[in-house]
C-alpha positions as CSV (number, residue, x, y, z in Angstrom):
1,X,112.4,161.0,78.0
2,X,115.8,159.4,78.2
3,X,116.1,155.7,78.0
4,X,116.6,153.9,81.3
5,X,120.2,152.9,81.9
6,X,121.0,149.2,81.5
7,X,121.0,147.7,85.1
8,X,124.1,146.5,86.8
9,X,124.1,144.0,89.6
10,X,127.5,144.0,91.3
11,X,128.6,141.7,94.2
12,X,130.9,143.2,96.8
13,X,132.5,140.2,98.5
14,X,134.3,142.4,101.0
15,X,136.9,140.5,103.1
16,X,135.6,137.1,102.1
17,X,136.7,134.3,99.8
18,X,139.6,131.9,99.3
19,X,140.7,130.1,96.2
20,X,138.0,127.5,96.7
21,X,135.4,130.3,96.3
22,X,136.0,130.1,92.6
23,X,133.3,127.4,92.7
24,X,130.7,130.0,93.5
25,X,132.0,132.2,90.7
26,X,131.6,129.2,88.3
27,X,128.0,128.9,89.4
28,X,127.4,132.6,88.8
29,X,128.9,132.3,85.3
30,X,126.6,129.3,84.6
31,X,123.5,131.3,85.5
32,X,124.6,134.6,84.0
33,X,123.4,134.0,80.4
34,X,119.8,133.9,81.7
35,X,119.9,137.5,82.9
36,X,122.6,138.9,80.6
37,X,120.0,140.2,78.1
38,X,118.5,142.4,80.8
39,X,121.4,143.3,83.1
40,X,125.1,143.4,83.6
41,X,126.7,141.2,86.2
42,X,129.9,142.0,88.1
43,X,131.7,140.3,91.0
44,X,134.2,142.3,93.2
45,X,136.3,139.7,95.1
46,X,139.2,140.4,97.5
47,X,142.3,141.4,95.6
48,X,143.9,138.0,96.2
49,X,141.3,136.5,93.9
50,X,141.1,139.3,91.3
51,X,143.4,137.9,88.7
52,X,142.1,134.4,89.0
53,X,138.5,135.5,88.7
54,X,139.3,137.9,85.8
55,X,140.8,134.9,83.9
56,X,137.8,132.7,84.7
57,X,135.2,135.1,83.5
58,X,136.7,135.8,80.1
59,X,134.2,135.1,77.3
60,X,131.3,135.2,79.8
61,X,128.7,137.9,80.6
62,X,130.3,138.4,84.0
63,X,133.0,141.1,84.7
64,X,135.2,141.6,87.7
65,X,135.8,144.7,89.8
66,X,138.0,145.6,92.7
67,X,137.0,146.9,96.2
68,X,139.4,149.9,96.7
69,X,142.5,151.6,95.3
70,X,145.1,154.1,96.2
71,X,145.0,157.5,94.6
72,X,148.6,157.4,93.3
73,X,149.8,155.2,90.4
74,X,152.9,153.9,92.3
75,X,155.2,154.7,95.2
76,X,156.1,153.9,98.7
77,X,152.7,152.9,100.0
78,X,153.2,149.6,101.6
79,X,150.2,147.4,101.5
80,X,148.2,149.6,99.0
81,X,147.3,148.9,95.4
82,X,147.1,151.4,92.6
83,X,144.2,151.5,90.1
84,X,146.7,150.6,87.4
85,X,147.6,147.4,89.3
86,X,144.0,146.5,89.6
87,X,143.4,147.1,85.8
88,X,146.5,145.0,85.1
89,X,145.0,142.2,87.1
90,X,141.8,142.2,85.0
91,X,139.5,144.5,86.9
92,X,137.1,146.7,84.8
93,X,135.9,148.8,87.8
94,X,136.7,149.6,91.4
95,X,134.5,150.5,94.3
96,X,135.6,153.7,96.1
97,X,134.1,155.4,99.1
98,X,132.3,152.4,100.5
99,X,130.7,153.1,103.8
100,X,133.1,150.7,105.6
101,X,136.1,152.6,104.1
102,X,134.6,155.9,105.2
103,X,133.8,154.5,108.7
104,X,136.8,152.3,109.5
105,X,139.5,154.2,107.6
106,X,138.1,157.7,108.0
107,X,138.2,158.3,104.2
108,X,136.9,161.8,103.3
109,X,135.0,162.9,100.3
110,X,138.1,164.6,99.0
111,X,140.0,161.3,99.2
112,X,137.2,159.4,97.6
113,X,137.3,161.9,94.7
114,X,141.0,161.4,94.3
115,X,140.5,157.6,94.2
116,X,137.7,157.9,91.6
117,X,140.0,160.0,89.4
118,X,142.7,157.4,89.8
119,X,140.3,154.8,88.6
120,X,139.6,156.9,85.5
121,X,143.4,157.3,85.0
122,X,143.7,153.5,84.8
123,X,140.7,153.1,82.5
124,X,138.4,151.7,85.2
125,X,134.9,152.6,86.0
126,X,134.6,154.2,89.5
127,X,131.7,152.9,91.6
128,X,131.4,155.7,94.1
129,X,129.4,155.0,97.3
130,X,127.3,157.5,99.2
131,X,124.9,157.2,102.0
132,X,123.8,158.3,105.5
133,X,124.2,156.7,108.9
134,X,121.4,155.9,111.4
135,X,122.1,159.0,113.4
136,X,122.1,161.2,110.3
137,X,118.8,159.7,109.1
138,X,117.1,160.1,112.4
139,X,118.3,163.7,112.4
140,X,116.6,164.1,109.0
141,X,119.9,164.9,107.4
142,X,119.8,162.2,104.7
143,X,119.6,164.5,101.7
144,X,122.1,167.0,103.2
145,X,124.6,164.2,103.7
146,X,124.0,162.7,100.2
147,X,124.3,166.1,98.6
148,X,127.6,166.8,100.3
149,X,129.0,163.4,99.4
150,X,127.9,163.5,95.7
151,X,129.1,167.1,95.4
152,X,132.6,166.5,96.7
153,X,133.2,162.8,96.1
154,X,132.2,162.8,92.4
155,X,134.8,164.2,90.0
156,X,134.0,166.6,87.2
157,X,133.7,165.0,83.7
158,X,131.7,162.0,84.7
159,X,129.6,159.9,82.2
160,X,127.9,156.5,82.1
161,X,131.2,154.7,81.1
162,X,133.4,156.0,83.9
163,X,131.0,156.4,86.8
164,X,128.5,154.4,88.7
165,X,126.9,155.8,91.9
166,X,125.9,153.5,94.7
167,X,123.5,154.6,97.4
168,X,124.1,152.8,100.7
169,X,121.8,153.6,103.6
170,X,124.5,152.7,106.1
171,X,121.9,152.0,108.8
172,X,120.4,149.2,106.7
173,X,123.6,147.3,105.9
174,X,123.7,144.0,107.8
175,X,121.0,145.1,110.3
176,X,118.0,143.5,108.7
177,X,116.4,146.9,108.3
178,X,115.4,148.0,104.8
179,X,114.2,151.4,103.6
180,X,110.7,151.5,102.0
181,X,110.5,151.8,98.2
182,X,109.4,155.4,98.8
183,X,112.5,156.1,100.9
184,X,114.7,154.6,98.2
185,X,112.8,156.5,95.4
186,X,113.3,159.8,97.2
187,X,117.1,159.5,97.6
188,X,117.7,158.0,94.1
189,X,115.5,160.7,92.6
190,X,117.6,163.3,94.5
191,X,120.8,161.8,93.2
192,X,119.5,161.7,89.7
193,X,118.6,165.4,89.8
194,X,122.1,166.2,91.1
195,X,123.7,164.2,88.2
196,X,121.6,165.9,85.6
197,X,122.3,169.3,87.0
198,X,126.0,168.7,87.2
199,X,126.7,166.6,84.1
200,X,123.9,167.6,81.8
201,X,122.6,164.9,79.5
202,X,125.3,162.5,80.6
203,X,123.7,162.5,84.1
204,X,120.6,160.8,82.7
205,X,122.7,157.7,81.8
206,X,124.9,157.3,84.9
207,X,123.7,154.2,86.8
208,X,122.6,154.6,90.4
209,X,122.7,151.4,92.3
210,X,120.9,150.6,95.5
211,X,123.1,149.0,98.2
212,X,121.3,148.3,101.4
213,X,120.7,144.6,102.3
214,X,119.4,143.5,98.9
215,X,118.1,139.9,99.0
216,X,116.2,137.7,96.6
217,X,113.1,138.2,98.7
218,X,113.1,142.0,98.3
219,X,114.9,142.4,95.0
220,X,111.9,142.7,92.7
221,X,110.4,145.4,94.9
222,X,113.6,147.5,95.3
223,X,115.1,147.1,91.8
224,X,112.0,148.3,90.1
225,X,111.9,151.6,92.0
226,X,112.4,154.6,89.7
227,X,116.0,155.6,89.2
228,X,117.3,152.4,90.7
229,X,119.6,151.0,88.0
230,X,120.7,147.9,89.8
231,X,122.2,146.8,93.1
232,X,125.5,146.7,95.0
233,X,125.1,143.5,96.8
234,X,127.0,142.6,100.0
235,X,126.6,139.3,101.8
236,X,124.0,137.9,99.4
237,X,126.6,138.0,96.6
238,X,128.7,135.3,98.3
239,X,126.3,132.6,97.3
240,X,125.6,132.1,93.6
241,X,122.0,131.2,94.1
242,X,121.3,134.4,96.1
243,X,123.2,136.6,93.8
244,X,121.5,135.2,90.7
245,X,118.2,135.4,92.5
246,X,118.6,139.1,92.9
247,X,119.7,139.6,89.3
248,X,116.6,137.6,88.1
249,X,114.5,140.5,89.4
250,X,115.0,141.9,86.0
251,X,113.3,138.9,84.4
252,X,110.1,139.5,86.4
């Protein structure tokens, strides 16, 4: 049996955070050594804070990621940022295909695939998000949706260094609803089988994060589900105590 991938707890700050928010990052860095032996920690702030945060975390167990990128390396794309720019600012990873990007910006699986390849081009790890909506779940289309997204959004040639997959049950984000451990196990197991089939042995080592309203109160239960290799944390990552509380699930 393959070894379990080293867990990753990544905080997606979304459109939150000003310069004063560096105080929360400092608290996260202070608590990071406690969990660093068991899990990796990453903070994905808004781009305005990326370079500052990347400078602050140097020499600590915390890394910094970005929240989105353009597929092209440069050009006339006002307001967009290339993966190369993010890497130049100190990012080591970038989230692509987040449910909010898919919903509000109508990003397709093909576009997400292009962004993931752009991340690789710049030397970044692509954190590719997949997951079903409430209507899709109620229509019992969860696995069909996740299969389509993983099949088309994930580029060929993936491995544990260049790809992380994050499963987001969209209906659970910010709603207070949480899938049961059995629900999570079913989808994560399905994704794992897809990764193994598509990428062979490398698929065993690619981390699959759970990203649906993870909190300190449910982290132990959710993060110890088979094939859950960490969490993509939303609102709870904005407070150091909550974010570290989730990460400490690996000390339990």
